[in-house]
Coordinates of C-alpha atoms in Angstrom, one line a residue:
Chain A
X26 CA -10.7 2.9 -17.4
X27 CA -8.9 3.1 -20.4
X28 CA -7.4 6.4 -19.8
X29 CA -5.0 4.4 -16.7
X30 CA -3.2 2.3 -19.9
X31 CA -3.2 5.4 -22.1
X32 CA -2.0 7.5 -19.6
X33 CA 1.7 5.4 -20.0
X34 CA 2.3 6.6 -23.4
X35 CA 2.4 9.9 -22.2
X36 CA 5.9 10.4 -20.9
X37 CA 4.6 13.7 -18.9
X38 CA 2.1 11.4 -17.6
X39 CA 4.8 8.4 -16.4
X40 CA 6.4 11.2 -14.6
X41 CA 3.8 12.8 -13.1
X42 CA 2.8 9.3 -12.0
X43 CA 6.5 8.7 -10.4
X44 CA 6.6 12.2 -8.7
X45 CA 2.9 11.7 -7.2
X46 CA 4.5 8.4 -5.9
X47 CA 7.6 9.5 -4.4
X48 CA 5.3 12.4 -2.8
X49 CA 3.2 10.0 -1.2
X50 CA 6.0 7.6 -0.3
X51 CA 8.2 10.5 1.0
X52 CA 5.4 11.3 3.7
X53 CA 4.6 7.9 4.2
X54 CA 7.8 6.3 4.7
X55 CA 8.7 8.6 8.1
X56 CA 4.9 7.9 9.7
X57 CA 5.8 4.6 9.4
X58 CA 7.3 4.8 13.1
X59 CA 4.6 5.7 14.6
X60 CA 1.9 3.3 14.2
X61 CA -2.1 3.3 15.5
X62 CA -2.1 -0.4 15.9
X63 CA 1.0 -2.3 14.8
X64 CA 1.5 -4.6 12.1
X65 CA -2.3 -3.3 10.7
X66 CA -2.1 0.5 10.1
X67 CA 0.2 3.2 11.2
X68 CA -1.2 7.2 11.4
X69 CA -0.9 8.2 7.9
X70 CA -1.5 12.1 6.8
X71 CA 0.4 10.7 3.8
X72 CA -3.3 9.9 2.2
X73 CA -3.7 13.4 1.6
X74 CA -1.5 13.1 -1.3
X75 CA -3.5 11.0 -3.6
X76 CA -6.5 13.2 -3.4
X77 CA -4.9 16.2 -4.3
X78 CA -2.9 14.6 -7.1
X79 CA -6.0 12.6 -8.7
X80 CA -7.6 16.1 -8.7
X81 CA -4.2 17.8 -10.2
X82 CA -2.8 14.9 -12.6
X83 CA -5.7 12.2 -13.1
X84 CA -5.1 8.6 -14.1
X85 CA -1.1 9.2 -13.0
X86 CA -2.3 10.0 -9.0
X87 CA -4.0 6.3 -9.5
X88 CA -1.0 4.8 -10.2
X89 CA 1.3 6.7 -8.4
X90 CA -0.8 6.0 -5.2
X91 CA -0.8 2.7 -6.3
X92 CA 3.5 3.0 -6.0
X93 CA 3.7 4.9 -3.2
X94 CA 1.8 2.7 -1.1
X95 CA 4.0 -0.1 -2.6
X96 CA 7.2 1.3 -1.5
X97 CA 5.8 2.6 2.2
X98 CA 4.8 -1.2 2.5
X99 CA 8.7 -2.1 2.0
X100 CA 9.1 -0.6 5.0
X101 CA 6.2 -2.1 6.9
X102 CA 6.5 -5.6 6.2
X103 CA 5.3 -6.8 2.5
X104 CA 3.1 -9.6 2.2
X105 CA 0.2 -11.2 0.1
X106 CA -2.3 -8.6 1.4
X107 CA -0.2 -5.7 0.0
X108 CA -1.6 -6.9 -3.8
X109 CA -5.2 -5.6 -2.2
X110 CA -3.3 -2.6 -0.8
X111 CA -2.2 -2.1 -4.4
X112 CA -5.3 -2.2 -6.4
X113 CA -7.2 0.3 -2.9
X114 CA -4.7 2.6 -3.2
X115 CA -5.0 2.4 -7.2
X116 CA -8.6 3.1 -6.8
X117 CA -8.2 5.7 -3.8
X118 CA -5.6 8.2 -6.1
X119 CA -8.0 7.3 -9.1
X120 CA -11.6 7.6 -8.5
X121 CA -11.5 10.9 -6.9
X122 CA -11.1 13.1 -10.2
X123 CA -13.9 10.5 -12.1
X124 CA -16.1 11.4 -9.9
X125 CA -15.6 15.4 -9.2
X126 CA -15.7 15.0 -13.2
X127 CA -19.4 13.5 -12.9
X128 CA -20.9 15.5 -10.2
X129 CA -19.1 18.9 -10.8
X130 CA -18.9 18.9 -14.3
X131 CA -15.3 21.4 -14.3
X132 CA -16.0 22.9 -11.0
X133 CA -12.8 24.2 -9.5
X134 CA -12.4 22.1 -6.3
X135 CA -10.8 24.9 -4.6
X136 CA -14.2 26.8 -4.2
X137 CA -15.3 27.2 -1.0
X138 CA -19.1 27.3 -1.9
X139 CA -21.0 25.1 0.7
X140 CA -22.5 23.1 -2.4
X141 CA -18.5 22.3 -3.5
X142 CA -17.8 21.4 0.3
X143 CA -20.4 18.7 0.3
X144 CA -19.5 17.7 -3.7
X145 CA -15.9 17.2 -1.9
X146 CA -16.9 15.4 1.0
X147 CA -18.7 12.6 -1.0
X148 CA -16.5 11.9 -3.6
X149 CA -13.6 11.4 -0.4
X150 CA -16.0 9.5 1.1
X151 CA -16.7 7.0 -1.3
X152 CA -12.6 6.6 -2.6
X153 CA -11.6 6.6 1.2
X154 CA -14.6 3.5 1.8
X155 CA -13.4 1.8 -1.5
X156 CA -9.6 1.8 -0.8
X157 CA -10.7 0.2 2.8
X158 CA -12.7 -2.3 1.3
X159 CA -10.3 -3.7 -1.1
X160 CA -7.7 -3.9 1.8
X161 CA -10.0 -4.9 4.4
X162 CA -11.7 -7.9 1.8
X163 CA -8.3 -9.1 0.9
X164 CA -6.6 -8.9 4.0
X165 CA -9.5 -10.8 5.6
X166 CA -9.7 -13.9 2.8
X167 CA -6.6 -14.2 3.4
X168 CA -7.1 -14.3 6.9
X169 CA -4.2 -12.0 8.0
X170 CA -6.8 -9.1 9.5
X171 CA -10.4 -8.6 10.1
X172 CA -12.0 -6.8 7.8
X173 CA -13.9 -4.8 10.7
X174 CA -10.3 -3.9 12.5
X175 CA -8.6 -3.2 9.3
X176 CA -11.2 -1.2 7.0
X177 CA -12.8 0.9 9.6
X178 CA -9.2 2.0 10.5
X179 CA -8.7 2.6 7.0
X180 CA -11.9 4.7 6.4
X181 CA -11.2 6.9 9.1
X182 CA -7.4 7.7 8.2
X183 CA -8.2 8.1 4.3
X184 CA -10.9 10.5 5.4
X185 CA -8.6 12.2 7.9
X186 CA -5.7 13.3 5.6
X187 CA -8.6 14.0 2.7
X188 CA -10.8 16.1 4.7
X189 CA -8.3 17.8 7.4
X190 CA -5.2 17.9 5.4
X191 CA -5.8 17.5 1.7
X192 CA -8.1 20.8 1.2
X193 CA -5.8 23.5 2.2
X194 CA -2.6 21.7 0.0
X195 CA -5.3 21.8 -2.8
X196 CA -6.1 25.0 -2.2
X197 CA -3.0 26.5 -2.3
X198 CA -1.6 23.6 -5.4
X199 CA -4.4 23.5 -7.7
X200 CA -4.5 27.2 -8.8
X201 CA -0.5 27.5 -9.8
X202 CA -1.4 24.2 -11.3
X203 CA -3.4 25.1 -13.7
X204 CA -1.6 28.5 -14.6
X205 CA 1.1 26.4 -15.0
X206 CA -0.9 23.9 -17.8
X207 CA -0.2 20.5 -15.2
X208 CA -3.2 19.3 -14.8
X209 CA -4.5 16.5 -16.6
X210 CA -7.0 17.8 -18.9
X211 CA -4.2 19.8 -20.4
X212 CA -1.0 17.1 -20.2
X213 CA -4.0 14.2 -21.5
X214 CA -6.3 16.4 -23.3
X215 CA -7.2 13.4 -26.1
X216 CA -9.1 11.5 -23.7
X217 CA -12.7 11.7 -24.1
X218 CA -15.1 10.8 -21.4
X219 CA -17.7 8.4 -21.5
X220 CA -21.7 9.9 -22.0
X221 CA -23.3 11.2 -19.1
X222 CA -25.9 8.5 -18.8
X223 CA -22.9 6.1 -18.5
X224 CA -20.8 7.9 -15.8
X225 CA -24.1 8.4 -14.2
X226 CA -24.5 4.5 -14.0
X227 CA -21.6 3.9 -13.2
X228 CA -20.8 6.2 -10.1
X229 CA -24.2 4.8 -9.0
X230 CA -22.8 1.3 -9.4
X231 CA -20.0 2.7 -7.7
X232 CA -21.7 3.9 -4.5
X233 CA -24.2 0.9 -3.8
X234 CA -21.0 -1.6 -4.6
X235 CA -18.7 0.3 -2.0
X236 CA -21.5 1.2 0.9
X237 CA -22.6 -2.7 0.5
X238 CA -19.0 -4.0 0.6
X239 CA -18.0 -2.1 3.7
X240 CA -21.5 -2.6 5.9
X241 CA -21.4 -6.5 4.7
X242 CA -17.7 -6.7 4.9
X243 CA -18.2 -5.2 9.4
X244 CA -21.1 -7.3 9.5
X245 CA -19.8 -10.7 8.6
X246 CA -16.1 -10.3 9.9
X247 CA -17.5 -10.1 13.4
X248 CA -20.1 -12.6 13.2
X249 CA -23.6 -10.3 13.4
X250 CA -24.7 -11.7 10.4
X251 CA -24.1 -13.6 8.1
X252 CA -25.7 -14.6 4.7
X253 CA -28.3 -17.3 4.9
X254 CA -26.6 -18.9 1.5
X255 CA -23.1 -19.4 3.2
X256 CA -22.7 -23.2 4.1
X257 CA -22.5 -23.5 8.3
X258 CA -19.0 -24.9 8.1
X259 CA -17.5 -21.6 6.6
X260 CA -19.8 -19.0 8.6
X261 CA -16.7 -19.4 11.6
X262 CA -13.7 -17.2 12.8
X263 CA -11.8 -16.3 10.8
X264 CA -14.5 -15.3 8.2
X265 CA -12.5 -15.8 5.4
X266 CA -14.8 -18.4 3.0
X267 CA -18.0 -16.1 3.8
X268 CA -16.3 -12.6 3.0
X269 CA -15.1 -13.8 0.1
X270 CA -18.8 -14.8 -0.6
X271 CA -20.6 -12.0 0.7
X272 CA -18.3 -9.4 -0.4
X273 CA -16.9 -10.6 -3.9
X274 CA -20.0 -9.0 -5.8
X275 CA -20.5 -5.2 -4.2
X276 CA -16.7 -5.3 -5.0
X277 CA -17.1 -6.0 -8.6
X278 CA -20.2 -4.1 -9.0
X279 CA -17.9 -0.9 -7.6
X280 CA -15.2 -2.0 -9.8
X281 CA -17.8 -2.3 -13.2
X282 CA -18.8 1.0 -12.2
X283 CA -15.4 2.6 -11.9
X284 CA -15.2 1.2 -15.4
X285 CA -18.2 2.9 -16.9
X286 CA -17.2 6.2 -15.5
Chain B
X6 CA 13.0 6.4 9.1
X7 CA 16.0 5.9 6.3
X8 CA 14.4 5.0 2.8
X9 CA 17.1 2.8 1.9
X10 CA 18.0 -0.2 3.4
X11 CA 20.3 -1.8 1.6
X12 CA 23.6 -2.5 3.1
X13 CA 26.6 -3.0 1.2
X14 CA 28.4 -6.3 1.4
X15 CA 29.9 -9.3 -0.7
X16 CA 27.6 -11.8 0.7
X17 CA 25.6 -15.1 -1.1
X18 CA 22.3 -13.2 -1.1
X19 CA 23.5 -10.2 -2.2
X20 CA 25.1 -11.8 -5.3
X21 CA 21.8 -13.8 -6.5
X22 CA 20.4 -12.8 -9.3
X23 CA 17.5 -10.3 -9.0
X24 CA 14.8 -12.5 -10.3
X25 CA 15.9 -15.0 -8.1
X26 CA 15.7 -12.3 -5.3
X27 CA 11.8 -11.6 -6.3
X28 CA 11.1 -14.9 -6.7
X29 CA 12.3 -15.6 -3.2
X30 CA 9.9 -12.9 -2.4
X31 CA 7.2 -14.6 -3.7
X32 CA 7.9 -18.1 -2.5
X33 CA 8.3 -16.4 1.6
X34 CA 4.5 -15.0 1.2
X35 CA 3.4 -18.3 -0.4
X36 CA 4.8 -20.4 2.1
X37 CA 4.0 -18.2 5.1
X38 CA 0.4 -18.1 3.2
X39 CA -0.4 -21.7 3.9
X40 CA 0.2 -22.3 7.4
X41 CA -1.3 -21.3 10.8
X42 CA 0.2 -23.0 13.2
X43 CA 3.4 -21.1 15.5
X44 CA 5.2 -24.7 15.3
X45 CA 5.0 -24.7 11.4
X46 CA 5.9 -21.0 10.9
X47 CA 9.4 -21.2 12.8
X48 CA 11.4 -22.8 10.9
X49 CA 11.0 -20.4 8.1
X50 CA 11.6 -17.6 11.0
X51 CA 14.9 -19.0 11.4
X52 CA 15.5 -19.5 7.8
X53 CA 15.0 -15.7 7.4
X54 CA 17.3 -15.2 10.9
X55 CA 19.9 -16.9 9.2
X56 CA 19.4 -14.9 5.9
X57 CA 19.6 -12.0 7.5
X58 CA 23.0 -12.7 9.3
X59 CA 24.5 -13.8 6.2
X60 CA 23.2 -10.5 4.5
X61 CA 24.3 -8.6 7.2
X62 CA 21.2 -7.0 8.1
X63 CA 21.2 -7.1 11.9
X64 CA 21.4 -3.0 12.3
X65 CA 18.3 -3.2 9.9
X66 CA 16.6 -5.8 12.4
X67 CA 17.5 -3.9 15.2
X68 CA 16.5 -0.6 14.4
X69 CA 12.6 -2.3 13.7
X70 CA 13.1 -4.3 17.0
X71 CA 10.0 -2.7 18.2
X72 CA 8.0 -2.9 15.3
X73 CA 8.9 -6.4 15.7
X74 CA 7.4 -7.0 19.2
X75 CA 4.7 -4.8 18.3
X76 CA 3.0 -6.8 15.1
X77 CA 3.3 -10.1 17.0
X78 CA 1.5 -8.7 20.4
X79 CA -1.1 -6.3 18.6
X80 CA -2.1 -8.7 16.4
X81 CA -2.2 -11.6 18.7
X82 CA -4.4 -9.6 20.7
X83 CA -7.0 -8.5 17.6
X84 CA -7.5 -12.1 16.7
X85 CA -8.4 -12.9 20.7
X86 CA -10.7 -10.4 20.0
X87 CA -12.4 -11.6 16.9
X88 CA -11.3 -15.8 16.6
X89 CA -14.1 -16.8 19.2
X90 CA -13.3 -20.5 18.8
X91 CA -12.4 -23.4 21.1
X92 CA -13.1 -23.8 24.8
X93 CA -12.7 -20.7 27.0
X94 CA -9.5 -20.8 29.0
X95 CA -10.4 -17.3 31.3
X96 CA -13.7 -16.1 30.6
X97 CA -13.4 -11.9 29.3
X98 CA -15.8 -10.4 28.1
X99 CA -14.4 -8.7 25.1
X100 CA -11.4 -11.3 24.5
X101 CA -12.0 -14.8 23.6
X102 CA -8.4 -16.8 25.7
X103 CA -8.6 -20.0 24.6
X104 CA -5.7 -22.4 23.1
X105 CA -7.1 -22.1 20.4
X106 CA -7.5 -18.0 19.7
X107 CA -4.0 -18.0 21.5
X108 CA -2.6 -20.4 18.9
X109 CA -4.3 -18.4 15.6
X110 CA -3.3 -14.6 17.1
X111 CA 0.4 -15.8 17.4
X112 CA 0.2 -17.7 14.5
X113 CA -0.6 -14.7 12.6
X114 CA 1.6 -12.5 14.3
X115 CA 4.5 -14.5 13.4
X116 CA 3.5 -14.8 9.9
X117 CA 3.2 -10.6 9.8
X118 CA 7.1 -10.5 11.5
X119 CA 8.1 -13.1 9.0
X120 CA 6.5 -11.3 6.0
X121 CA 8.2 -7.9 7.7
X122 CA 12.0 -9.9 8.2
X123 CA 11.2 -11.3 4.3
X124 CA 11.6 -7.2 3.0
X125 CA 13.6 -6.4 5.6
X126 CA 16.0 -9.1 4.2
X127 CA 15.3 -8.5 0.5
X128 CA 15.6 -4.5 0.8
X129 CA 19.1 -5.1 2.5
X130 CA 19.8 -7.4 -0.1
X131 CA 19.0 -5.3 -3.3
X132 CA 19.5 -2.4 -5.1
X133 CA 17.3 -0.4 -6.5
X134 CA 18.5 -0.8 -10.4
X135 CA 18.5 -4.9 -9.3
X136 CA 14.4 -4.9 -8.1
X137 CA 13.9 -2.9 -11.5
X138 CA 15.2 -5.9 -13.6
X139 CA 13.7 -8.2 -11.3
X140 CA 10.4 -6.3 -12.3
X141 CA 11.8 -6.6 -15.8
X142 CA 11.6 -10.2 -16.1
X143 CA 8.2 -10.9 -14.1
X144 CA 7.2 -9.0 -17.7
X145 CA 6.3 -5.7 -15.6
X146 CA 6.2 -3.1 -18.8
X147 CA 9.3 -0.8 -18.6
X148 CA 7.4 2.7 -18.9
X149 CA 5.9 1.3 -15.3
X150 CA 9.1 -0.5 -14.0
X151 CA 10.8 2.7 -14.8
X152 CA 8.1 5.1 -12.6
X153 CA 8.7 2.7 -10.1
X154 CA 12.6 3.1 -10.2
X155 CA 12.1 6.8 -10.5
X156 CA 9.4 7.2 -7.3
X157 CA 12.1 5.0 -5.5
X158 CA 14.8 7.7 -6.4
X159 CA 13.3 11.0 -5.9
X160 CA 11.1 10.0 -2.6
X161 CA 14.6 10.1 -0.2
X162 CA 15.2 13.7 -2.4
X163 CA 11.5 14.9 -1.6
X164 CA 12.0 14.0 2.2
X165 CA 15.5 16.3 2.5
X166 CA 13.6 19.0 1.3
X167 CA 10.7 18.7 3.4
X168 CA 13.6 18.8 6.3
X169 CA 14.8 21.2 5.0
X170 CA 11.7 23.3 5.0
X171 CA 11.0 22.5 8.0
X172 CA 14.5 23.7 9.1
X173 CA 13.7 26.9 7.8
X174 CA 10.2 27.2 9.4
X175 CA 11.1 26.5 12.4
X176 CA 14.1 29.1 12.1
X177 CA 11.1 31.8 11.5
X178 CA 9.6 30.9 14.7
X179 CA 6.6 28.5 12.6
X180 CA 5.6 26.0 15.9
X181 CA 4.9 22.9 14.0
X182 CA 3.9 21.3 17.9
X183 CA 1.0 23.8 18.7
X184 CA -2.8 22.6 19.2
X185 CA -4.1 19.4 19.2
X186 CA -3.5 16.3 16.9
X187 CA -5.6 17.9 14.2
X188 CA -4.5 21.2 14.2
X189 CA -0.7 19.5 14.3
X190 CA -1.5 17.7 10.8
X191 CA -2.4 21.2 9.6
X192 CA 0.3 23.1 10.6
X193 CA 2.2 20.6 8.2
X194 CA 0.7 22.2 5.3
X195 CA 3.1 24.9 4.7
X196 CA 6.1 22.8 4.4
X197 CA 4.2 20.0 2.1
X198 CA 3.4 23.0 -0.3
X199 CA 6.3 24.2 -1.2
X200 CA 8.2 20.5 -1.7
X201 CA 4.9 19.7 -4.0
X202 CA 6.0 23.0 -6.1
X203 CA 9.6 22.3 -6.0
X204 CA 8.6 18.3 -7.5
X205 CA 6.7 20.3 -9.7
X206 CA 8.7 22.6 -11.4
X207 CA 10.9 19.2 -11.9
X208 CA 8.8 17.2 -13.9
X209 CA 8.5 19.2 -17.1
X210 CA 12.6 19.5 -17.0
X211 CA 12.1 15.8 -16.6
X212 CA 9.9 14.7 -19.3
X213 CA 11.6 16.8 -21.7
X214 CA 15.2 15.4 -20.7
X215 CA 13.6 11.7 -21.2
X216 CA 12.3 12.3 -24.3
X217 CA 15.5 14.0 -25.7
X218 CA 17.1 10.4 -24.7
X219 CA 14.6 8.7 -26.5
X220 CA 12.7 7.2 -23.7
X221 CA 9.7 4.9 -24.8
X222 CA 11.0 4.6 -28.1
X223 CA 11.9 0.8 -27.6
X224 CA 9.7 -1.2 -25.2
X225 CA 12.7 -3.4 -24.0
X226 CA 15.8 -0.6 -24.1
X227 CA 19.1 -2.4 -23.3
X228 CA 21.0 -1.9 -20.0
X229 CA 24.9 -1.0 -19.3
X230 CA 24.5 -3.3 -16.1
X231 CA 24.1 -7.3 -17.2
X232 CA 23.3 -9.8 -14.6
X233 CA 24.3 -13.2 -16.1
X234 CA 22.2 -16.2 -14.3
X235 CA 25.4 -18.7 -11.9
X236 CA 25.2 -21.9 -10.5
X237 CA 24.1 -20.3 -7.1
X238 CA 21.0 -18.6 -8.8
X239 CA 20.1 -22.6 -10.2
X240 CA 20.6 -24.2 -6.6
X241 CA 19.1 -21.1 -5.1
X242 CA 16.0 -21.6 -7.1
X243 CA 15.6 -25.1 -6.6
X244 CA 15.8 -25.0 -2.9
X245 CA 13.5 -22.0 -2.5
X246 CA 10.8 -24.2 -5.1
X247 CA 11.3 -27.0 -2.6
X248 CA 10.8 -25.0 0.6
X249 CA 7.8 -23.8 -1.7
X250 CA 6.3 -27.4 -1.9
X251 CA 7.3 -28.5 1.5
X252 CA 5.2 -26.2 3.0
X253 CA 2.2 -26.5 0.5
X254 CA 2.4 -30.1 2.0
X255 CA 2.4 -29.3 5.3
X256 CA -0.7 -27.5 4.8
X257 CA -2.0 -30.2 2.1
X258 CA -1.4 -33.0 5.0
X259 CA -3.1 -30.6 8.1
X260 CA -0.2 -30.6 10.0
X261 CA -0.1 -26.7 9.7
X262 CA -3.4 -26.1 10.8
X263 CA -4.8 -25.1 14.4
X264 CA -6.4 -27.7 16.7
X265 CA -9.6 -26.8 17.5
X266 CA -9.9 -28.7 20.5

């Protein structure tokens, strides 16, 4: 992950970073009148945004997510919970370009070949599960929302914008990006990326970490199971003593593996 | 939605000193944080009422009214759903009515509308330059607190253009309200496109512009706007620590907590 502190000294980078923000805040912001279920998420085609700047501008669509998320919250009510918003909106503008990186090695994402379709689909699918996790874990130790409420809702509405929305801006984006010399590779080109073996470790680490955090994560915040190693007295509504056990580790195991890729 | 709330007026809040301003921030969602009970949550409710009719912020209140209503009844109504505690008052099958699950639900309703009236306040209180050295001093590193200033500026810029190109869709005949929900999202895609271009072509000009200025150079640059600490911004502090460790008691001594029985 060393390339989301590098990417600072790069004042291309920084700006990048504050445009991908006030893209995603400028779409956000408005939806935020017009919410799913109140006071927990609101509809957001806004989280298109991330994906196609973490596959345009890199580390900078991580952080800018990370801001743009920040200031939409302004508007929704900040709170404790909006630090785990933070850090699953970090995640959800950065992990999409480390893993195209690993499992299309250069591909252009704009191809429409059915083996670049499915390529696309999974690595949305893992950065929309991961962003839910770390909201719906923090929200529910904190015991402000259920995990099972909250990161299902999130899932589908990451996965919404990425799949429905996201494509077709790429499609059209990415191409006069890249004429243009924007993307990341060319504005950060003295990163180098970790050894195959690693990444490959590490986006394994990755997947087990976020599918176990989210299936755990349902499962114990609505009370169909719950570990055997959780003490009696904190296996009760609201959860938040046994997600914090049960979950903690697939989220740091997703996290360690974010870091090797 | 406007992006700005901030509402100009010579008022006590409004002259505290930004750090003060965050740390009141902070001490809201660590107060709000410890207690569950309604009983214990409303007298910081009308601390913020009056906080916001000393900062003036009624038309910001009022235009979220709804949102308001919404959090508390939505949420009050999840946690029926999931806090399956306490002796059943009316026997449904999906939610769980009993003092107790009536009591948690509002509790955390409440503390979602206070955490909402706490930025409602704080962004009618402060300017954007103000959060920034509020930022500052919480040791936030400038390249950062700078893309945050910068995605705060240029996201109210990037939503006039997108009206705009609507404006000039629509104008064309482009029916942004055909199909279903879906299809509606997509039809969005034209007018996302060309504002992503447009922020585009800005950020080279940018980067180049900032570096010319000598951005980055320093890591602490020096500000034309000083904000010296006043005798307000010492009481100010002291009463927000105590409100801090009242309720930390509160919750210390169980007095915030919901009776099970």
């Amino acid at each position: 992950m060393a390339d989301l502190s590098l990417m600072w000294r790069n004042t291309r980078m920084v700006v990048l970073c504050a445009i991908s923000a006030a893209l995603y805040a400028a779409v956000l912001v408005p939806f935020k009148a017009l919410p799913i279920i109140p006071g927990i998420t609101e509809l957001r085609p806004a989280n298109a945004i991330p994906v196609v700047c973490s596959f345009l501008f890199g580390p900078a669509a991580g952080w800018g997510s990370a801001i743009g998320n920040m200031i939409g919250d302004f508007f929704g009510g900040v709170g404790p919970g909006d630090v785990f918003g933070f850090f699953g909106n970090l995640f959800y503008g950065y992990v999409p370009y480390k893993i195209w990186r690993i499992i299309a090695d250069g591909e252009s994402p704009v191809s429409r070949s059915p083996a670049t379709i499915a390529k696309y689909a999974i690595t949305c699918l893992l950065a929309s599960i991961l962003c839910a996790d770390f909201v719906g874990w923090g929200d529910n130790m904190l015991a402000l929302r259920p995990f099972s409420v909250l990161g299902n809702l999130i899932v589908i509405n990451n996965a919404t914008a990425a799949f429905v929305l996201a494509p077709f801006i790429l499609y059209e984006v990415y191409p006069r990006v890249r004429k243009g010399r924007m993307l990341y590779t060319d504005v950060m080109s003295e990163v180098t990326p970790p050894s195959r073996a690693a990444s490959a470790l590490g986006l394994a680490m990755l997947a087990v970490g976020t599918l176990g955090a989210w299936a755990v994560g349902n499962l114990v915040s609505t009370g169909y199971w719950i570990p055997s190693l959780i003490p009696p007295g904190m296996a009760q509504p609201p959860y938040d003593r046994a997600i914090a056990i049960a979950v903690t580790p697939f989220m740091m195991l997703a996290v360690a593996g974010v870091g090797l890729m | 939605m406007p992006i700005y709330l901030y509402i100009e007026r010579i008022g006590v809040l409004h002259r505290l000193h930004p750090t003060v301003k965050v740390f009141a921030l902070f001490v809201m969602f660590w107060s709000v944080y410890w207690v569950d009970h309604p009983l214990a949550l409303l007298p910081l409710g009308l601390l913020l009422l009056a906080a916001a009719k000393n900062a003036g912020a009624w038309p910001n209140f009022y235009r979220l009214r709804w949102l308001f209503v919404m959090v508390i009844l939505f949420t009050t109504l999840a946690w029926m759903i999931f806090y399956r505690r306490g002796p059943v008052l009316i026997d449904l099958k999906f939610i769980h009515l009993s003092r107790a699950s009536l009591l948690f639900g509002f509790g955390r309703g409440l503390k979602l509308a206070e955490l909402l009236a706490t930025s409602v306040v704080f962004l009618s209180t402060t300017k954007i330059e103000e959060f920034t050295v509020g930022l500052s001093s919480l040791r936030v590193p400038y390249r950062a607190g700078f893309a945050i200033t910068l995605a705060f500026r240029l996201a109210p810029l990037f939503m006039d253009s997108a009206i705009t190109v609507y404006q000039a869709q629509s104008l064309r005949g482009y029916d942004f309200n055909r199909g279903g929900p879906l299809e509606r999202i997509r039809r969005y895609v034209p007018v996302i496109i060309p504002v992503f271009m447009g922020a585009l072509r800005k950020a080279n000009a940018m980067a180049m512009a900032l570096e010319a200025r000598g951005f980055g150079r320093i890591s602490r640059p020096t500000s034309f706007i000083e904000y010296p600490v006043a005798p307000r911004d010492v009481a100010a502090s002291i009463g927000l620590l105590a409100i801090g460790a009242v309720y930390f008691m509160i919750y210390y001594t169980g007095y915030g907590a919901i009776p099970l029985k």
